[in-house]
Short mmCIF file of C-alpha atoms in Angstrom, two decimals:
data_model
loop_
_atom_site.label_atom_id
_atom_site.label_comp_id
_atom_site.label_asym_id
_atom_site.label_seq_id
_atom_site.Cartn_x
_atom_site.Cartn_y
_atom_site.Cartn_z
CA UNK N 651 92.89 102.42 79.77
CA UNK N 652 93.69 103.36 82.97
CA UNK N 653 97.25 103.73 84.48
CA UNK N 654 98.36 100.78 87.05
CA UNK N 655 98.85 103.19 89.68
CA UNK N 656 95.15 104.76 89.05
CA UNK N 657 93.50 101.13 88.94
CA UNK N 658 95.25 100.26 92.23
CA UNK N 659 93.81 103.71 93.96
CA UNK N 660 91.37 101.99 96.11
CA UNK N 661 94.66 100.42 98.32
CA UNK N 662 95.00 103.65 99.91
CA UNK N 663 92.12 103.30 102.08
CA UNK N 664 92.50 99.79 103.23
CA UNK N 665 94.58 97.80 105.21
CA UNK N 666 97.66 95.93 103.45
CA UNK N 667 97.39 93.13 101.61
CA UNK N 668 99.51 90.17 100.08
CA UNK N 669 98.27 89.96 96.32
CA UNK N 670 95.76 92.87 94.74
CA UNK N 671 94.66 92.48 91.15
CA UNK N 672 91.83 94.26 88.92
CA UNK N 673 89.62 92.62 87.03
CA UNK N 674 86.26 92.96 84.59
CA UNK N 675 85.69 95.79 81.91
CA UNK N 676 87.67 98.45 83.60
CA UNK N 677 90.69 96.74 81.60
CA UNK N 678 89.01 97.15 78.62
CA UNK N 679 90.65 99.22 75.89
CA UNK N 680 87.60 101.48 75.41
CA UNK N 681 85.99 101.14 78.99
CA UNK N 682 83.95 104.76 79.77
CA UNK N 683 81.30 103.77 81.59
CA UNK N 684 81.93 105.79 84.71
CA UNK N 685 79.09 104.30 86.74
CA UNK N 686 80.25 100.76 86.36
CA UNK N 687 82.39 99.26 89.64
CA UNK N 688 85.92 98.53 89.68
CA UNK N 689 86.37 94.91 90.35
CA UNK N 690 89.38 94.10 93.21
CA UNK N 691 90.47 90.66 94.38
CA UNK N 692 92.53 90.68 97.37
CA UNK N 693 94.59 88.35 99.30
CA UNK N 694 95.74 88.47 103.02
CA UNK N 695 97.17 85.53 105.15
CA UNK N 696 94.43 86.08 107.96
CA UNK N 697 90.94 87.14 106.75
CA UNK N 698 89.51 87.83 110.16
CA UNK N 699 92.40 90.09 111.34
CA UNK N 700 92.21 91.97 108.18
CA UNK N 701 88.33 92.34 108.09
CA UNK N 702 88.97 93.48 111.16
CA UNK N 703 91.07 96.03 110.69
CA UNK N 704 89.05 97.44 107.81
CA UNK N 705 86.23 97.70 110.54
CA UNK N 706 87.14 100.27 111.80
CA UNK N 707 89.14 101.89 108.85
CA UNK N 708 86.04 101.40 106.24
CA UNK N 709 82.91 100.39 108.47
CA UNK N 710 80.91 101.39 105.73
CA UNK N 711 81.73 98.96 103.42
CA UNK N 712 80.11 96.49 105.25
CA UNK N 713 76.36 95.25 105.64
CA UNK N 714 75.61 97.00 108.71
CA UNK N 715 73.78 93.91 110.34
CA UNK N 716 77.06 92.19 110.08
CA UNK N 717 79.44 94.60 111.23
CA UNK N 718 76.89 95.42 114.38
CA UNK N 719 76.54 92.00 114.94
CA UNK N 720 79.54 89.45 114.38
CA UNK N 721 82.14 91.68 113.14
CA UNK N 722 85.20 90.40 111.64
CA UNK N 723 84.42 87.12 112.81
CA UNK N 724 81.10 86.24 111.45
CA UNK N 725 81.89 87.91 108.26
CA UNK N 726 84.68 85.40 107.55
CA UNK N 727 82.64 82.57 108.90
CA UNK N 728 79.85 83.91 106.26
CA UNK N 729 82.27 83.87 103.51
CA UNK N 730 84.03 80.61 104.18
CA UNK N 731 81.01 78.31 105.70
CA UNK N 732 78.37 79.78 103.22
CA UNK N 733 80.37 81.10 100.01
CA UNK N 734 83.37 79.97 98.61
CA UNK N 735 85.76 81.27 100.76
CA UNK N 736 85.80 85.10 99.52
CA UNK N 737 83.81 87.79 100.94
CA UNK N 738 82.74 90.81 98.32
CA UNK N 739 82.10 94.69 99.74
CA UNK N 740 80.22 96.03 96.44
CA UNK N 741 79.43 99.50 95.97
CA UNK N 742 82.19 100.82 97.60
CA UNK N 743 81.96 104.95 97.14
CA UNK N 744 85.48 106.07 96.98
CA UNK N 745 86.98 109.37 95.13
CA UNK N 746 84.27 109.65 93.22
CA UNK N 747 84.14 106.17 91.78
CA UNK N 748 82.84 102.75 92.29
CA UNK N 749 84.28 99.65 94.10
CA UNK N 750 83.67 96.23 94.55
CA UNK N 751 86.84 94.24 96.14
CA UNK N 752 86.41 90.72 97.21
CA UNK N 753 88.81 89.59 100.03
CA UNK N 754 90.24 85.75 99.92
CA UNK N 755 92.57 83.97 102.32
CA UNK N 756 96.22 83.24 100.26
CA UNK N 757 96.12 79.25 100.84
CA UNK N 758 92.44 79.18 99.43
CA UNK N 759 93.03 81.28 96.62
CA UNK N 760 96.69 78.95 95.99
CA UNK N 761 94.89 76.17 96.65
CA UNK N 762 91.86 77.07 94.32
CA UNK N 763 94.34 77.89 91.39
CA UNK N 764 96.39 74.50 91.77
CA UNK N 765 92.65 72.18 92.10
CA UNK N 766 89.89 73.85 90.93
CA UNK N 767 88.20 72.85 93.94
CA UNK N 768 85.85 75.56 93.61
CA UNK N 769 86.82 76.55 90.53
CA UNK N 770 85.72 80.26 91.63
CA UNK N 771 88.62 82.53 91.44
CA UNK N 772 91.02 79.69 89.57
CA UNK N 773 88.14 80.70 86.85
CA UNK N 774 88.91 84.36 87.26
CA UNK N 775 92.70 84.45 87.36
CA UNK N 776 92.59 82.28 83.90
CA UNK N 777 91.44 85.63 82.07
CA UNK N 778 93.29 89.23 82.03
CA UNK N 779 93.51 91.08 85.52
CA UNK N 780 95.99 93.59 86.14
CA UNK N 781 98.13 92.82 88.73
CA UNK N 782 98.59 96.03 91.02
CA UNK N 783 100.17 93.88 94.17
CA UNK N 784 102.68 90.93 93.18
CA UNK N 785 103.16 87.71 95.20
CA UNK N 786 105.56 85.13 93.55
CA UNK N 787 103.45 82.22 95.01
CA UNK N 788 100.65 83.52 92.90
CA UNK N 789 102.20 84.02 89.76
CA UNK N 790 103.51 80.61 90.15
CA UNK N 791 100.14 78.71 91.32
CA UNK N 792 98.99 80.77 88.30
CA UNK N 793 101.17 79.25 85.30
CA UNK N 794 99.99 75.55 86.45
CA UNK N 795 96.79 77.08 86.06
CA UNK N 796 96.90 78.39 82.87
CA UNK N 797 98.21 75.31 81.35
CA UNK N 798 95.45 73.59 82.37
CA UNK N 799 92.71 76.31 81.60
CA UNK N 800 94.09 75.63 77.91
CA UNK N 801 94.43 71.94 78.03
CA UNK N 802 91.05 72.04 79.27
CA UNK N 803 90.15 74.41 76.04
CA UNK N 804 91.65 72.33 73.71
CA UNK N 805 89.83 69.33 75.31
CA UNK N 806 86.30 70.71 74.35
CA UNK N 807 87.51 72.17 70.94
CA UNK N 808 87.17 70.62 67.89
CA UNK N 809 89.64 68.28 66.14
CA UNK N 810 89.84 70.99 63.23
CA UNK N 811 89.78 74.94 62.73
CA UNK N 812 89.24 76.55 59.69
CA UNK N 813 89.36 80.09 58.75
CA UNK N 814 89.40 82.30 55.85
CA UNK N 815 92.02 84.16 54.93
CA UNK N 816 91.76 87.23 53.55
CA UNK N 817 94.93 87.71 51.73
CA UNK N 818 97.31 85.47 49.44
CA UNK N 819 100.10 86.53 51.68
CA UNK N 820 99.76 83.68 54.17
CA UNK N 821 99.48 80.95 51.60
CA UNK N 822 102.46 82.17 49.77
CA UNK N 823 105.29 81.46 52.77
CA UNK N 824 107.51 79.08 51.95
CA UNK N 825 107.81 78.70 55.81
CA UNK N 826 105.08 79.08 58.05
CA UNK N 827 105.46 81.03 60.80
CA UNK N 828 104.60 79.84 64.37
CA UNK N 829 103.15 83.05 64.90
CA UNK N 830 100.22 82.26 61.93
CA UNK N 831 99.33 79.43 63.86
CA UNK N 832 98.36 81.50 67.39
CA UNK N 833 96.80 84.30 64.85
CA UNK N 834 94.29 81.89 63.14
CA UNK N 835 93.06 79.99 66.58
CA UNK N 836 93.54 82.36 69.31
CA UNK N 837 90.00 83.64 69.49
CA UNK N 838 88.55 80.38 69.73
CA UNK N 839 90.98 79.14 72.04
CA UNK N 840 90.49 81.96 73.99
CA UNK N 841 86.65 81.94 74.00
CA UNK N 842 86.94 78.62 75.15
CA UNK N 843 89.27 79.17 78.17
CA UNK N 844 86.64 82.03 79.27
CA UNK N 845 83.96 79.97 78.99
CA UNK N 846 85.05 77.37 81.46
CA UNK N 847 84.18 79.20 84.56
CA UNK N 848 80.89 80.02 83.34
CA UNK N 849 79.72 76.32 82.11
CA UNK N 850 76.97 75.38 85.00
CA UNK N 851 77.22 79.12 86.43
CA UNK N 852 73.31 79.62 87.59
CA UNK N 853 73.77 83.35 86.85
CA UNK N 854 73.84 83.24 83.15
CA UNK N 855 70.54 81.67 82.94
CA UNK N 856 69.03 85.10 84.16
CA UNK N 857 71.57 87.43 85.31
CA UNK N 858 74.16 87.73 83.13
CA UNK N 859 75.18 89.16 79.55
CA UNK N 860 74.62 86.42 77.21
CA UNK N 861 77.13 87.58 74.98
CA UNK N 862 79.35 87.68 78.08
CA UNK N 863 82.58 85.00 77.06
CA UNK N 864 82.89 86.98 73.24
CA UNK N 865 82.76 90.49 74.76
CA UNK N 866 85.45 89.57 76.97
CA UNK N 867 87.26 87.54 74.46
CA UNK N 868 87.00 90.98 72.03
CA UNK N 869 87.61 93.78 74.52
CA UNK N 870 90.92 92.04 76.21
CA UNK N 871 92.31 90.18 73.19
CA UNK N 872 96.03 91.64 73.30
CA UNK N 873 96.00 90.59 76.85
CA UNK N 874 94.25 87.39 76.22
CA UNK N 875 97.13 86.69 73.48
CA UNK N 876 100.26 87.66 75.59
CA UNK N 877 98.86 85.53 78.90
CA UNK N 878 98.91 82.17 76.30
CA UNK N 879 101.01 82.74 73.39
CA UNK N 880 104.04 80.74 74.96
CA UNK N 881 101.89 77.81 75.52
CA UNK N 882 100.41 78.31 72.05
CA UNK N 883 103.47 77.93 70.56
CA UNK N 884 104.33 75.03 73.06
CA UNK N 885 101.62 72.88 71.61
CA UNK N 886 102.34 73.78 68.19
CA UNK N 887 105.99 72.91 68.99
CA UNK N 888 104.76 69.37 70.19
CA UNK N 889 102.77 69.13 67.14
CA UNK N 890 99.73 68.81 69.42
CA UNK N 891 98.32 71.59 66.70
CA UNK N 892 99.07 71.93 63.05
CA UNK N 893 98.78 74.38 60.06
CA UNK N 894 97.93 72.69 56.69
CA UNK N 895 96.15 74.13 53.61
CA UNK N 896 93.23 73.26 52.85
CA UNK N 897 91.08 74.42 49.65
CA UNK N 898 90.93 77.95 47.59
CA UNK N 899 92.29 80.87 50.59
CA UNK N 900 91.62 78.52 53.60
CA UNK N 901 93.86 76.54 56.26
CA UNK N 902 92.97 74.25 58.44
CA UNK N 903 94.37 73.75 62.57
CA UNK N 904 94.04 70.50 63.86
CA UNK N 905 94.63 69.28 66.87
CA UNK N 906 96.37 65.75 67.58
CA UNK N 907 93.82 63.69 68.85
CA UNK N 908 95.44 60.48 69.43
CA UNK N 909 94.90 58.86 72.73
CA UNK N 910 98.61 59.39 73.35
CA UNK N 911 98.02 63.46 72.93
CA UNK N 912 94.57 63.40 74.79
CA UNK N 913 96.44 61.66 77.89
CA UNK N 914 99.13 64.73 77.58
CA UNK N 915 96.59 67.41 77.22
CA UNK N 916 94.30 65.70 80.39
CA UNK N 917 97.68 64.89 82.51
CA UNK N 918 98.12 68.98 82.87
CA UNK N 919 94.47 68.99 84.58
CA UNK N 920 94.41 69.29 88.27
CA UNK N 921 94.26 66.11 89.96
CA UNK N 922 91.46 66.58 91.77
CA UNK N 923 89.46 67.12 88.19
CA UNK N 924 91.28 64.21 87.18
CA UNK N 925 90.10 62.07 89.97
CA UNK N 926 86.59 63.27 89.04
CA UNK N 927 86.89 62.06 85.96
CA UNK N 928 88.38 58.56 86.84
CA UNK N 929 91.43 59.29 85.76
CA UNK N 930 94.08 56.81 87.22
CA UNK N 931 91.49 54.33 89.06
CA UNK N 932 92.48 50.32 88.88
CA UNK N 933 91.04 49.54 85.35
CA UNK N 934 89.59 53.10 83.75
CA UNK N 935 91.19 54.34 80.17
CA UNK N 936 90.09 57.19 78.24
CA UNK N 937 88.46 55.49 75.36
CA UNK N 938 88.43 58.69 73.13
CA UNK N 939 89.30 62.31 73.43
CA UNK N 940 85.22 62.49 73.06
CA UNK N 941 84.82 60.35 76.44
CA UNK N 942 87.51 62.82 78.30
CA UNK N 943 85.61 65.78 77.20
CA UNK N 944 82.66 65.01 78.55
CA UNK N 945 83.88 63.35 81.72
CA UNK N 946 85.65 66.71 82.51
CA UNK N 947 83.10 68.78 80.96
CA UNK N 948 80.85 67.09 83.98
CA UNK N 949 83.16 67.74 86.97
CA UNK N 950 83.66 72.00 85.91
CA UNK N 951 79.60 72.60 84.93
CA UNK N 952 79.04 70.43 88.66
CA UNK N 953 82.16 72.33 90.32
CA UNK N 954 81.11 75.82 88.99
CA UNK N 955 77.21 75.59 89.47
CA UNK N 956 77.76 74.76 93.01
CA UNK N 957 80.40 77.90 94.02
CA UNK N 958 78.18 79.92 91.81
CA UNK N 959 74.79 79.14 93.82
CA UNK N 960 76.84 79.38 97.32
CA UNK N 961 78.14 82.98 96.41
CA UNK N 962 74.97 84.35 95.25
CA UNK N 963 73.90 83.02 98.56
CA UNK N 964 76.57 84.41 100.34
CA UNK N 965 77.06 88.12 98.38
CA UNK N 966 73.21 88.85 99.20
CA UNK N 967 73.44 88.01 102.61
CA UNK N 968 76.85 89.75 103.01
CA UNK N 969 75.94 92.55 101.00
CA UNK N 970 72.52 93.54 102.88
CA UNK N 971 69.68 93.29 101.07
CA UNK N 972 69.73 96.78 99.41
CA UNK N 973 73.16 96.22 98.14
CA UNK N 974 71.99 92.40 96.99
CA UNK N 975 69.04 93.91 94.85
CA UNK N 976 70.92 96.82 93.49
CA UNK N 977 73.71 93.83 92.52
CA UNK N 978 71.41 91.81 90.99
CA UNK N 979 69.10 94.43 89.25
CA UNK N 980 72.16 95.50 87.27
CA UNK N 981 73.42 92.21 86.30
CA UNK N 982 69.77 91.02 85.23
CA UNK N 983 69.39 94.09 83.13
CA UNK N 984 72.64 93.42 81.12
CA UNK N 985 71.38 90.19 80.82
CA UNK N 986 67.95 91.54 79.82
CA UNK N 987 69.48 93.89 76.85
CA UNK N 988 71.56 91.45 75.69
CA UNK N 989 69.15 88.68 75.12
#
């Protein structure tokens, strides 16, 4: 893996910004593949000022058409009136890599984090980046959002895990260990949590790896394990998830799925998803945790296939239409070899 200093590289050529983190396979363990881009998210307080000073640092980076034509300007208008708010240079040429850095105003991303009202970057920032700028505001916005990426998870998981173990050693403690617990359901958990920003996303019905969620899930594990091991052991703490044996080398973890622990688990949602769901209108109750799985399985797939149409919209006119195809070629063909 790269160093933090060499992922953050591409900084030296742009204007300053408020909050930089990497994302995608370049934080994978074994990631080689030279040709593949390095994924950027940046945040600045004013879009337009900073698009505009990256005109004339970087003009290149940008669809011709647009910078000849609008500028700064229209290529914030383009990102907030068409897309979700975040405008994406791709193919970036740099020191003999590849770049793609999307740039975000700081109240959208804060506010997208907190609501889900796009559910666009919230999604992202609810797996592994590595965070090469800090902003305290961020990693704040970000803790209320990975509570509720996991309640969310635990929502749509099932009332029982199983799995096998392969040695006696775990059914011979006297005491179980807290830590058994996060070792037996992480990966589903986990899976889960990924999944959530892709549920409704238009691209993975043609353009993206199928096996996208596990290959992230199994490339970024460690880091998937130290961003939700202390709310792991939270719920376990709570009893909102439980270890028990069950049969010859096998233990089951079930969740709590009283109405009392699904109204926990569905208060950390944001309240906008909550709303959605009818969550606190004059004479609605959850009926079962089944019901508030569904309800809120309704709102993401509606939230996410809506911010996903708008920024395939947006990236291909933003991009320029060579950029577009080249985008979408390469995403369609690791959809291709993976189906």
């Amino acid at each position: 893996m790269e160093t933090r200093s060499n992922l953050g590289s591409l900084l030296k050529i742009l204007p300053p910004v408020e909050f930089c983190c990497v994302y995608g396979s370049s934080l994978h363990p074994n990631h080689n593949d030279k040709s593949s881009m390095e994924d950027y998210i940046l945040g600045v307080s004013n879009p337009q000022q900073w698009h505009s000073e990256n005109l004339k640092m970087n003009r290149v980076h940008y669809a011709s058409w647009m910078a000849s034509l609008g500028g700064a300007k229209l290529i914030t208008k383009a990102a907030d009136q068409i897309g979700v708010g975040v405008h994406f240079n791709p193919f970036v040429s740099w020191n003999d890599k590849m770049y793609k850095y999307g740039v975000v105003r700081m109240d959208d991303l804060l506010e997208d984090m907190l609501s889900w009202k796009r559910f666009y970057l919230g999604g992202r920032l609810q797996k592994p980046v590595r965070i090469i700028v800090d902003n305290v505001e961020v990693t704040n916005a970000n803790l209320i959002n990975l509570r509720a990426a996991s309640s969310a998870a635990l929502l749509l998981l099932p009332s029982k895990f199983t799995e096998v173990l392969l040695t006696l050693l775990f059914l011979n403690l006297v005491k179980i260990d807290i830590t058994l617990i996060l070792v037996l359901m992480q990966r589903e958990l986990y899976a889960k949590i990924c999944s959530l920003s892709y549920m409704g996303d238009l691209r993975m019905l043609f353009a993206e790896d199928k096996n996208k969620v596990t290959k992230i899930v199994e490339g970024q594990f460690e880091l998937f394990r130290n961003m939700y091991k202390p709310l792991v052991e939270e719920y376990s703490t709570k009893q909102l998830l439980r270890l028990s044996s069950c049969g010859h080398h096998q233990m089951n973890i079930s969740q709590d799925c009283s109405l009392s622990a699904t109204s926990s688990i569905v208060s950390f949602l944001p309240e906008s998803v909550r709303s959605q769901m009818g969550v606190g209108q004059a004479g609605f109750m959850i009926g079962s945790r089944e019901e508030a799985a569904a309800l809120m399985q309704k709102v993401l797939r509606r939230r996410v296939m809506i911010s996903s149409a708008r920024q395939a919209v947006a990236g291909f006119i933003t991009a320029g239409a060579v950029h577009g195809i080249k985008y979408l070629g390469k995403k369609m063909m690791k959809a291709w070899k993976s189906s």
